[in-house]
Tab-separated table of C-alpha atoms in Angstrom:
chain	number	residue	atom	x	y	z
A	251	MET	CA	-19.808	-12.431	-60.534
A	252	LYS	CA	-22.355	-10.040	-59.334
A	253	ILE	CA	-22.593	-9.130	-55.920
A	254	ILE	CA	-24.836	-6.635	-53.596
A	255	ILE	CA	-23.740	-5.857	-50.673
A	256	ALA	CA	-25.781	-4.277	-48.084
A	257	GLY	CA	-23.973	-1.978	-45.475
A	258	ALA	CA	-21.227	0.626	-45.921
A	259	GLY	CA	-19.839	0.176	-42.677
A	260	GLU	CA	-16.512	-1.236	-41.501
A	261	VAL	CA	-16.861	-4.929	-42.823
A	262	GLY	CA	-19.117	-3.905	-45.967
A	263	PHE	CA	-16.556	-1.500	-47.151
A	264	HIS	CA	-13.534	-3.970	-46.469
A	265	LEU	CA	-15.388	-6.437	-48.287
A	266	ALA	CA	-16.066	-4.320	-51.533
A	267	LYS	CA	-12.274	-3.335	-51.202
A	268	LEU	CA	-11.136	-6.779	-51.648
A	269	LEU	CA	-13.691	-7.744	-54.340
A	270	SER	CA	-13.429	-4.623	-56.281
A	271	PHE	CA	-9.649	-5.424	-56.651
A	272	GLU	CA	-10.755	-8.821	-58.345
A	273	SER	CA	-12.935	-7.295	-61.031
A	274	GLN	CA	-15.925	-8.622	-59.363
A	275	ASP	CA	-19.324	-6.420	-60.277
A	276	ILE	CA	-19.830	-4.887	-57.066
A	277	THR	CA	-23.261	-2.673	-55.810
A	278	LEU	CA	-22.676	-1.273	-52.430
A	279	ILE	CA	-26.123	-0.376	-50.926
A	280	ASP	CA	-26.347	2.209	-47.780
A	281	THR	CA	-28.432	5.183	-46.453
A	282	ASP	CA	-25.171	6.905	-45.058
A	283	ARG	CA	-24.321	9.540	-47.867
A	284	GLU	CA	-20.867	10.006	-46.450
A	285	SER	CA	-19.923	6.460	-46.478
A	286	LEU	CA	-21.000	6.001	-49.975
A	287	ALA	CA	-19.259	9.035	-51.225
A	288	TYR	CA	-15.788	7.508	-49.593
A	289	ALA	CA	-16.603	4.161	-51.059
A	290	ASP	CA	-17.460	5.947	-54.304
A	291	THR	CA	-14.252	7.834	-54.757
A	292	HIS	CA	-11.662	5.498	-53.635
A	293	LEU	CA	-13.374	1.802	-55.182
A	294	ASP	CA	-14.102	0.857	-58.710
A	295	ILE	CA	-17.735	-0.065	-57.495
A	296	ARG	CA	-21.381	1.053	-57.939
A	297	VAL	CA	-23.027	2.663	-55.189
A	298	VAL	CA	-26.857	3.252	-54.206
A	299	ARG	CA	-27.982	5.239	-51.620
A	300	GLY	CA	-30.868	3.792	-49.845
A	301	ASP	CA	-32.479	1.309	-47.498
A	302	ALA	CA	-31.517	-2.145	-48.698
A	303	THR	CA	-34.651	-3.547	-47.188
A	304	SER	CA	-36.832	-1.593	-49.965
A	305	ILE	CA	-38.285	-3.476	-52.524
A	306	ARG	CA	-37.547	-0.468	-55.145
A	307	VAL	CA	-34.202	-0.040	-54.007
A	308	LEU	CA	-33.596	-3.838	-54.784
A	309	GLU	CA	-35.019	-4.154	-58.152
A	310	GLU	CA	-33.048	-0.857	-59.229
A	311	SER	CA	-29.888	-2.729	-58.243
A	312	ASN	CA	-31.126	-5.465	-60.800
A	313	ILE	CA	-31.346	-8.035	-57.886
A	314	GLY	CA	-32.907	-10.310	-60.172
A	315	ASP	CA	-29.473	-11.007	-61.965
A	316	ILE	CA	-27.605	-11.068	-58.620
A	317	ASP	CA	-25.352	-13.851	-57.971
A	318	LEU	CA	-24.767	-13.184	-54.167
A	319	VAL	CA	-26.076	-10.743	-51.572
A	320	ILE	CA	-24.126	-9.788	-48.682
A	321	ALA	CA	-25.832	-8.001	-45.758
A	322	VAL	CA	-23.578	-6.609	-43.050
A	323	THR	CA	-25.257	-3.839	-41.903
A	324	SER	CA	-24.849	-3.129	-38.282
A	325	SER	CA	-28.581	-4.375	-37.678
A	326	GLU	CA	-29.116	-8.063	-37.606
A	327	THR	CA	-32.959	-7.352	-38.150
A	328	THR	CA	-32.332	-5.921	-41.275
A	329	ASN	CA	-29.762	-8.039	-42.858
A	330	ILE	CA	-31.993	-11.071	-42.453
A	331	THR	CA	-34.767	-8.962	-44.041
A	332	VAL	CA	-32.657	-8.061	-46.665
A	333	CYS	CA	-31.491	-11.837	-47.532
A	334	VAL	CA	-35.377	-12.671	-46.866
A	335	LEU	CA	-36.177	-10.322	-49.843
A	336	ALA	CA	-33.311	-10.745	-52.117
A	337	LYS	CA	-33.537	-14.532	-52.709
A	338	GLN	CA	-37.575	-13.826	-53.267
A	339	LEU	CA	-36.527	-11.555	-56.046
A	340	GLY	CA	-34.296	-13.686	-57.695
A	341	ALA	CA	-30.878	-13.609	-56.161
A	342	LYS	CA	-28.892	-16.902	-56.366
A	343	LYS	CA	-27.373	-16.871	-52.740
A	344	THR	CA	-27.592	-14.752	-49.319
A	345	ILE	CA	-25.479	-14.110	-46.695
A	346	ALA	CA	-26.525	-12.371	-43.361
A	347	ARG	CA	-24.312	-10.945	-40.641
A	348	ILE	CA	-25.896	-11.577	-37.370
A	349	SER	CA	-24.543	-10.778	-33.870
A	350	ASN	CA	-26.970	-13.417	-31.782
A	351	THR	CA	-24.632	-16.457	-31.704
A	352	GLU	CA	-27.658	-18.536	-30.750
A	353	PHE	CA	-28.704	-18.503	-34.657
A	354	ILE	CA	-25.187	-19.903	-35.657
A	355	GLU	CA	-25.593	-22.708	-33.043
A	356	ARG	CA	-29.506	-23.693	-33.809
A	357	LYS	CA	-29.318	-22.736	-37.815
A	358	ASP	CA	-30.000	-26.284	-38.837
A	359	GLU	CA	-32.840	-26.620	-36.342
A	360	VAL	CA	-34.586	-23.249	-37.498
A	361	GLY	CA	-33.985	-24.048	-40.884
A	362	PHE	CA	-32.863	-20.414	-42.216
A	363	THR	CA	-32.614	-21.779	-46.008
A	364	LYS	CA	-36.445	-21.887	-45.769
A	365	PHE	CA	-36.688	-18.308	-45.404
A	366	GLY	CA	-34.154	-17.324	-47.682
A	367	ILE	CA	-31.019	-17.249	-45.958
A	368	ASP	CA	-27.977	-19.500	-47.085
A	369	GLU	CA	-25.360	-18.392	-44.720
A	370	LEU	CA	-25.018	-16.614	-41.258
A	371	ILE	CA	-21.884	-14.992	-40.290
A	372	SER	CA	-20.880	-13.529	-37.105
A	373	PRO	CA	-17.709	-11.629	-36.931
A	374	GLU	CA	-17.724	-11.715	-33.224
A	375	SER	CA	-18.404	-15.657	-33.095
A	376	LEU	CA	-15.126	-16.060	-35.556
A	377	ALA	CA	-12.999	-13.646	-33.380
A	378	ALA	CA	-13.807	-15.772	-29.990
A	379	ASN	CA	-13.370	-19.024	-32.085
A	380	GLU	CA	-9.963	-17.528	-33.653
A	381	ILE	CA	-8.615	-16.784	-30.052
A	382	GLU	CA	-9.453	-20.394	-28.600
A	383	LEU	CA	-7.958	-21.874	-31.381
A	384	LEU	CA	-4.780	-19.398	-30.734
A	385	LEU	CA	-4.817	-20.742	-27.021
A	386	ASN	CA	-4.999	-24.334	-27.827
A	387	GLN	CA	-2.063	-23.919	-30.215
A	388	SER	CA	-0.111	-21.596	-27.745
A	389	ALA	CA	3.617	-21.985	-29.052
A	390	PHE	CA	2.246	-20.473	-32.500
A	391	ASN	CA	1.245	-17.014	-33.803
A	392	ASP	CA	-1.097	-18.110	-36.125
A	393	THR	CA	-2.975	-21.323	-36.644
A	394	TYR	CA	-6.372	-22.472	-38.815
A	395	GLU	CA	-7.832	-26.129	-38.500
A	396	PHE	CA	-9.325	-28.141	-41.611
A	397	GLU	CA	-12.069	-30.606	-40.875
A	398	GLY	CA	-11.661	-30.516	-36.973
A	399	GLY	CA	-7.914	-30.775	-37.016
A	400	ALA	CA	-7.465	-33.602	-39.438
A	401	LEU	CA	-4.714	-30.619	-40.916
A	402	THR	CA	-3.479	-27.845	-39.100
A	403	MET	CA	-2.123	-24.482	-40.425
A	404	ILE	CA	0.345	-22.905	-38.325
A	405	GLY	CA	2.421	-19.791	-38.571
A	406	LEU	CA	5.535	-19.012	-36.783
A	407	SER	CA	8.695	-16.699	-36.708
A	408	LEU	CA	11.908	-18.906	-36.682
A	409	SER	CA	14.492	-18.085	-34.170
A	410	ARG	CA	18.039	-18.340	-34.337
A	411	THR	CA	18.334	-21.970	-32.567
A	412	ASN	CA	15.613	-23.647	-34.995
A	413	ALA	CA	16.811	-27.027	-36.352
A	414	PHE	CA	15.492	-25.577	-39.874
A	415	VAL	CA	17.407	-21.980	-40.006
A	416	ASP	CA	20.333	-22.143	-42.522
A	417	ARG	CA	19.104	-25.219	-44.505
A	418	THR	CA	17.031	-25.663	-47.468
A	419	ILE	CA	13.435	-27.540	-47.568
A	420	LYS	CA	15.325	-30.479	-49.098
A	421	GLU	CA	17.850	-30.750	-46.324
A	422	VAL	CA	15.180	-30.664	-43.658
A	423	GLY	CA	13.472	-33.331	-45.437
A	424	ALA	CA	16.335	-35.810	-45.452
A	425	MET	CA	17.080	-34.689	-41.847
A	426	PHE	CA	13.653	-35.553	-40.499
A	427	PRO	CA	11.989	-38.068	-43.317
A	428	LYS	CA	9.076	-39.063	-41.409
A	429	LEU	CA	8.039	-35.603	-40.476
A	430	GLU	CA	4.348	-34.908	-41.574
A	431	TYR	CA	4.447	-31.588	-42.695
A	432	ALA	CA	4.622	-28.979	-45.931
A	433	PRO	CA	6.089	-25.537	-45.843
A	434	ILE	CA	3.588	-23.369	-47.809
A	435	ALA	CA	4.337	-19.983	-47.188
A	436	MET	CA	7.243	-17.474	-46.409
A	437	GLN	CA	7.875	-14.142	-45.621
A	438	ARG	CA	11.433	-12.937	-44.981
A	439	PHE	CA	12.366	-10.878	-41.933
A	440	GLY	CA	12.073	-6.848	-42.708
A	441	THR	CA	10.122	-7.416	-46.135
A	442	GLN	CA	6.421	-7.540	-47.194
A	443	TYR	CA	7.091	-10.196	-49.727
A	444	THR	CA	5.100	-13.553	-49.515
A	445	LEU	CA	7.187	-16.274	-51.282
A	446	ILE	CA	5.652	-20.008	-51.786
A	447	PRO	CA	8.657	-22.432	-51.139
A	448	ARG	CA	10.074	-24.804	-52.980
A	449	GLY	CA	12.961	-27.631	-52.508
A	450	ASP	CA	15.754	-25.419	-52.793
A	451	THR	CA	14.320	-22.502	-50.681
A	452	LYS	CA	16.275	-21.796	-47.428
A	453	PHE	CA	14.783	-21.222	-44.181
A	454	LYS	CA	16.673	-18.080	-42.590
A	455	GLU	CA	16.577	-16.536	-38.832
A	456	GLY	CA	13.334	-14.292	-38.502
A	457	ASP	CA	11.379	-15.853	-41.618
A	458	GLN	CA	7.603	-16.016	-40.706
A	459	VAL	CA	6.955	-19.565	-41.884
A	460	TYR	CA	3.558	-21.261	-42.601
A	461	PHE	CA	3.421	-25.115	-42.337
A	462	ILE	CA	0.493	-27.370	-43.085
A	463	THR	CA	0.849	-30.363	-40.899
A	464	THR	CA	-1.292	-33.621	-39.678
A	465	LYS	CA	-2.493	-34.537	-35.639
A	466	GLU	CA	0.988	-36.547	-35.519
A	467	GLY	CA	3.131	-34.054	-37.229
A	468	LEU	CA	2.230	-31.164	-34.880
A	469	ASN	CA	3.566	-32.812	-32.022
A	470	GLU	CA	6.851	-33.622	-33.897
A	471	ILE	CA	6.744	-29.708	-34.890
A	472	TYR	CA	6.760	-28.521	-31.602
A	473	THR	CA	9.920	-31.048	-30.590
A	474	ILE	CA	12.038	-30.321	-33.703
A	475	LEU	CA	11.334	-26.634	-33.563
A	476	GLY	CA	12.526	-26.245	-29.933
A	477	ARG	CA	8.424	-25.154	-29.169
A	478	GLU	CA	7.039	-25.961	-25.699
A	479	ARG	CA	3.378	-26.877	-25.365
A	480	LYS	CA	2.488	-24.899	-22.788
A	481	GLU	CA	-1.148	-25.709	-21.377
A	482	ILE	CA	-2.749	-22.333	-21.017
A	483	LYS	CA	-5.318	-22.236	-17.846
A	484	ASN	CA	-5.140	-18.618	-16.491
A	485	VAL	CA	-6.466	-16.020	-18.831
A	486	MET	CA	-7.367	-12.681	-18.329
A	487	ILE	CA	-9.591	-10.773	-20.950
A	488	LEU	CA	-9.858	-6.646	-21.256
A	489	GLY	CA	-13.326	-5.321	-22.735
A	490	GLY	CA	-16.688	-7.191	-22.010
A	491	GLY	CA	-18.197	-6.537	-25.522
A	492	ASN	CA	-19.423	-9.321	-27.585
A	493	ILE	CA	-16.254	-10.895	-28.570
A	494	GLY	CA	-14.978	-10.450	-24.938
A	495	TYR	CA	-18.103	-12.183	-23.481
A	496	LYS	CA	-18.339	-14.945	-25.846
A	497	THR	CA	-14.667	-15.490	-25.297
A	498	ALA	CA	-15.125	-15.794	-21.543
A	499	LYS	CA	-18.170	-18.043	-21.988
A	500	ASP	CA	-16.155	-20.610	-24.775
A	501	LEU	CA	-13.151	-20.416	-22.135
A	502	CYS	CA	-15.302	-21.031	-19.011
A	503	GLN	CA	-17.018	-23.614	-20.649
A	504	HIS	CA	-13.611	-25.414	-21.475
A	505	LYS	CA	-12.487	-25.219	-17.908
A	506	PHE	CA	-10.187	-22.257	-18.205
A	507	ARG	CA	-9.834	-19.877	-15.282
A	508	VAL	CA	-11.044	-16.559	-16.748
A	509	LYS	CA	-10.694	-13.063	-15.356
A	510	LEU	CA	-12.621	-10.217	-17.292
A	511	ILE	CA	-12.398	-6.605	-16.823
A	512	GLU	CA	-15.071	-4.447	-17.886
A	513	ASN	CA	-15.147	-0.738	-17.111
A	514	THR	CA	-19.036	-0.417	-17.425
A	515	LYS	CA	-20.653	-1.313	-14.259
A	516	GLU	CA	-23.981	-2.438	-15.745
A	517	ARG	CA	-22.070	-4.567	-18.601
A	518	ALA	CA	-20.027	-6.135	-15.587
A	519	LEU	CA	-22.835	-7.208	-13.438
A	520	GLU	CA	-24.648	-8.759	-16.656
A	521	ILE	CA	-21.558	-10.620	-17.553
A	522	ALA	CA	-20.943	-12.013	-13.953
A	523	ASP	CA	-24.839	-12.978	-13.646
A	524	ASP	CA	-24.493	-14.809	-17.181
A	525	ILE	CA	-21.238	-16.504	-16.638
A	526	PRO	CA	-21.202	-17.651	-12.915
A	527	SER	CA	-17.734	-19.349	-13.492
A	528	CYS	CA	-16.029	-16.015	-14.498
A	529	LEU	CA	-14.553	-13.578	-12.097
A	530	VAL	CA	-15.847	-10.195	-13.438
A	531	ILE	CA	-13.948	-7.045	-12.533
A	532	ASN	CA	-15.517	-3.712	-13.050
A	533	GLY	CA	-12.663	-1.283	-13.518
A	534	ASP	CA	-10.380	0.608	-15.965
A	535	GLY	CA	-8.211	-1.972	-17.833
A	536	ARG	CA	-5.244	0.590	-18.521
A	537	ASN	CA	-4.514	1.024	-15.438
A	538	VAL	CA	-1.517	-0.792	-14.868
A	539	ASP	CA	-1.751	-0.900	-11.030
A	540	LEU	CA	-5.105	-2.689	-11.119
A	541	LEU	CA	-3.957	-5.324	-13.764
A	542	ILE	CA	-0.968	-5.761	-10.988
A	543	GLU	CA	-3.395	-6.088	-8.201
A	544	GLU	CA	-5.531	-8.521	-10.155
A	545	ASP	CA	-2.256	-10.761	-10.989
A	546	ILE	CA	-1.525	-10.191	-14.332
A	547	GLN	CA	1.718	-11.811	-13.640
A	548	GLU	CA	0.242	-14.848	-12.822
A	549	MET	CA	-1.835	-15.310	-16.147
A	550	ASP	CA	-0.725	-17.901	-19.136
A	551	ALA	CA	-2.770	-15.207	-21.557
A	552	PHE	CA	-4.110	-11.952	-21.809
A	553	ILE	CA	-6.511	-11.078	-24.413
A	554	SER	CA	-7.350	-7.484	-24.912
A	555	VAL	CA	-10.984	-7.041	-27.107
A	556	THR	CA	-11.883	-3.294	-26.299
A	557	GLY	CA	-13.312	-1.163	-29.037
A	558	ASN	CA	-10.001	0.902	-29.078
A	559	SER	CA	-7.189	-0.711	-31.210
A	560	GLU	CA	-4.428	1.317	-29.334
A	561	THR	CA	-5.693	0.534	-26.203
A	562	ASN	CA	-5.487	-3.554	-26.843
A	563	ILE	CA	-2.046	-2.871	-28.302
A	564	MET	CA	-0.885	-1.080	-25.082
A	565	SER	CA	-2.347	-3.291	-22.888
A	566	CYS	CA	-0.780	-6.286	-24.355
A	567	LEU	CA	2.437	-4.908	-24.499
A	568	VAL	CA	1.996	-4.397	-20.481
A	569	ALA	CA	1.107	-7.835	-20.049
A	570	LYS	CA	4.095	-8.972	-22.093
A	571	SER	CA	6.656	-6.668	-20.168
A	572	LYS	CA	4.862	-8.403	-16.821
A	573	GLY	CA	6.146	-12.028	-18.189
A	574	VAL	CA	2.470	-13.312	-19.693
A	575	GLY	CA	3.162	-15.909	-22.291
A	576	LYS	CA	0.239	-15.137	-24.833
A	577	ALA	CA	-0.943	-11.662	-25.793
A	578	ILE	CA	-3.728	-11.377	-28.555
A	579	ALA	CA	-4.945	-7.780	-29.241
A	580	LEU	CA	-8.117	-7.018	-31.457
A	581	VAL	CA	-7.338	-4.318	-33.883
A	582	GLU	CA	-9.203	-2.348	-36.792
A	583	ASN	CA	-6.409	-1.000	-38.473
A	584	MET	CA	-5.276	-3.574	-41.107
A	585	ASP	CA	-1.867	-1.697	-41.114
A	586	TYR	CA	-1.042	-2.867	-37.670
A	587	PHE	CA	-0.721	-6.468	-38.973
A	588	GLN	CA	2.900	-5.273	-40.258
A	589	LEU	CA	3.851	-4.165	-36.751
A	590	SER	CA	2.648	-7.083	-34.603
A	591	HIS	CA	5.766	-9.476	-34.462
A	592	SER	CA	8.470	-6.463	-34.600
A	593	ILE	CA	6.702	-4.643	-31.455
A	594	GLY	CA	6.385	-8.051	-29.312
A	595	ILE	CA	2.724	-8.964	-29.563
A	596	ASP	CA	2.021	-12.545	-30.325
A	597	THR	CA	-1.070	-12.204	-32.251
A	598	LEU	CA	-3.587	-9.309	-34.064
A	599	ILE	CA	-6.797	-10.251	-34.910
A	600	ASN	CA	-9.237	-7.937	-37.261
A	601	LYS	CA	-12.680	-9.008	-37.191
A	602	LYS	CA	-13.263	-7.651	-40.920
A	603	LEU	CA	-10.655	-10.076	-42.176
A	604	LEU	CA	-12.167	-12.770	-40.530
A	605	ALA	CA	-15.583	-12.357	-41.865
A	606	ALA	CA	-13.937	-11.542	-45.355
A	607	ASN	CA	-12.581	-14.792	-44.827
A	608	ASN	CA	-15.398	-16.791	-44.465
A	609	ILE	CA	-17.610	-14.803	-47.207
A	610	PHE	CA	-14.530	-15.123	-49.837
A	611	ARG	CA	-14.940	-19.007	-50.257
A	612	TYR	CA	-18.976	-18.224	-51.847
A	613	ILE	CA	-17.029	-16.274	-54.348
A	614	ARG	CA	-14.324	-18.938	-55.460
A	615	LYS	CA	-14.802	-20.905	-58.169
A	616	GLY	CA	-14.990	-24.773	-57.530
A	617	GLU	CA	-16.321	-26.745	-54.461
A	618	VAL	CA	-14.658	-24.474	-51.849
A	619	VAL	CA	-15.531	-25.541	-48.396
A	620	ALA	CA	-13.123	-23.746	-46.284
A	621	MET	CA	-10.854	-20.726	-47.000
A	622	THR	CA	-8.580	-18.088	-44.794
A	623	LYS	CA	-5.935	-15.669	-45.835
A	624	LEU	CA	-2.507	-15.845	-44.085
A	625	ASN	CA	-2.040	-13.103	-41.518
A	626	ASN	CA	-0.310	-9.935	-42.718
A	627	MET	CA	0.666	-12.002	-46.286
A	628	ASN	CA	-0.450	-11.801	-49.713
A	629	ALA	CA	-1.700	-15.236	-49.787
A	630	GLU	CA	-4.962	-17.479	-49.339
A	631	LEU	CA	-5.535	-20.995	-48.348
A	632	LEU	CA	-8.262	-22.884	-50.028
A	633	GLU	CA	-9.821	-26.255	-49.481
A	634	PHE	CA	-11.187	-27.761	-52.436
A	635	ILE	CA	-13.385	-30.929	-52.718
A	636	VAL	CA	-12.415	-33.029	-55.722
A	637	THR	CA	-15.366	-33.411	-58.070
A	638	SER	CA	-15.604	-36.072	-61.004
A	639	THR	CA	-15.089	-33.180	-63.276
A	640	SER	CA	-12.106	-31.698	-61.709
A	641	LYS	CA	-8.750	-31.856	-63.912
A	642	VAL	CA	-6.798	-32.989	-60.808
A	643	SER	CA	-9.203	-36.490	-60.266
A	644	GLY	CA	-6.891	-39.581	-60.667
A	645	LYS	CA	-4.047	-37.569	-61.416
A	646	LYS	CA	-0.448	-37.855	-59.436
A	647	VAL	CA	0.458	-34.779	-57.821
A	648	LYS	CA	3.858	-34.392	-59.586
A	649	ASP	CA	1.695	-34.623	-63.157
A	650	ILE	CA	-0.694	-31.894	-62.109
A	651	ASP	CA	0.089	-28.232	-63.675
A	652	VAL	CA	0.184	-26.410	-60.296
A	653	PRO	CA	1.097	-22.464	-60.889
A	654	ARG	CA	4.683	-21.761	-59.339
A	655	SER	CA	2.953	-19.327	-57.187
A	656	ALA	CA	0.703	-21.893	-55.158
A	657	ILE	CA	1.408	-25.002	-53.664
A	658	ILE	CA	-0.729	-28.454	-52.590
A	659	GLY	CA	-0.191	-28.310	-48.728
A	660	GLY	CA	-2.378	-31.227	-47.663
A	661	ILE	CA	-5.153	-33.747	-48.346
A	662	VAL	CA	-8.103	-34.855	-46.205
A	663	ARG	CA	-9.121	-38.228	-47.429
A	664	ASN	CA	-12.070	-40.333	-45.188
A	665	GLY	CA	-11.243	-37.570	-42.251
A	666	GLU	CA	-7.475	-38.512	-42.246
A	667	GLY	CA	-4.954	-35.676	-42.765
A	668	LEU	CA	-2.567	-36.734	-45.105
A	669	ILE	CA	0.768	-34.713	-46.541
A	670	PRO	CA	1.342	-35.670	-50.538
A	671	LEU	CA	4.268	-36.230	-51.957
A	672	GLY	CA	4.797	-36.436	-55.799
A	673	ASP	CA	3.610	-39.806	-56.457
A	674	PHE	CA	0.212	-39.543	-54.451
A	675	VAL	CA	-2.950	-39.791	-56.669
A	676	ILE	CA	-5.591	-38.008	-55.734
A	677	GLU	CA	-9.180	-39.021	-55.825
A	678	ILE	CA	-12.969	-38.057	-56.160
A	679	ASN	CA	-14.328	-36.867	-52.766
A	680	ASP	CA	-10.609	-35.694	-51.445
A	681	ARG	CA	-10.347	-32.282	-49.903
A	682	VAL	CA	-7.331	-30.521	-51.231
A	683	VAL	CA	-6.010	-27.944	-49.264
A	684	VAL	CA	-3.918	-25.360	-51.565
A	685	CYS	CA	-2.018	-22.241	-50.736
A	686	CYS	CA	-1.937	-19.653	-53.734
A	687	LEU	CA	-0.478	-16.140	-54.149
A	688	PRO	CA	-3.255	-13.763	-56.102
A	689	GLN	CA	-1.974	-14.110	-59.618
A	690	SER	CA	-2.420	-17.831	-59.201
A	691	ILE	CA	-6.116	-17.657	-58.043
A	692	ASN	CA	-7.772	-18.327	-61.156
A	693	LYS	CA	-5.349	-21.073	-62.052
A	694	VAL	CA	-5.832	-23.194	-59.173
A	695	GLU	CA	-9.678	-22.638	-59.550
A	696	LYS	CA	-9.440	-23.885	-62.736
A	697	LEU	CA	-8.217	-27.297	-61.678
A	698	PHE	CA	-10.997	-27.743	-59.273
A	699	ILE	CA	-13.863	-26.979	-61.539
């Protein structure tokens, strides 16, 4: 696939890095010489120094032969302009990064596709949505919903008292025959090795395990794993940037009681005016005395989304030490993901990873309608729509040649989530959720083309 990425900032570079690993034909355009030089020496891609809104620069980048243009500069105006020009010059598909979430909320009404923009993404909006979902499923450290919750992916670390520990998947299935769930990925404690579990795979203490389950199965898993579904109402947010503001606004609309700490007085006043139901405190959230003064110990959740990863991690550790049940930190460094569970923070989120997940589904072959990468795991979760030409159409699950490093986790049919067993027959228009390791992605894609 021939792809142009406009913008060599953190999101653009991360995308170029991930896509270059898959041998995609990548051209990275930016005006910053240093950013391009770093990308040129570290990645197997073509770099072009210039303004991506220049018709000449786009033509020199062979825009007429490009399959996908991804505009992720820091300027939303630039990104929109790049996509409009690219589409007029022959690019097949365009994606623009924007910061104004109003555009996403009203994209159908405005009709951005008429201008030449096929998709809009906002890393800040994606991060805010991720935080709200994590608060709703508070017992788990990672979660993702398919088709409005018809199927839910949950991730958790198994404690010694969990009913699954020291039992194989077959044994757990015999113990709970009516449980609607499918284990789809696993990482052994203390390792970086991602495993696609099979019937004889044994659950062990400390394993980070991912499940797909239905709405009904979700409640059962809470009970069986001894997880308490705690209602989160009192939330403290550190940082009033785009993510903090969007999160506070969304949570207040859903009747959460929110306190937001912002150290810039002007910004604190702006947020207080925009979100009257949010208690905004102007102060330094790194000050432990301030946190105690604002009753951090009474909070159900603490969310740190300042622009500094280390501040976010340390403030979350302070929150956990004061007895806060759920702590979520925004981090820029991907390496921190490996530390999250060992240092005691419930969940780390990363804008680059969320944006990349959202964009990757346009690169996958077949009718991919949703995609996510599992936190700190080398695995992808893809949702395919079955078409009349798909090799899986009309076949039983047990007769499908699914690679060993992949697994069919769930199916959504007519809006209902289902966990398929071997004799389940896949039909046209089914939405099939597959978890796979990188080496099996091409084989899985071919099943749904």
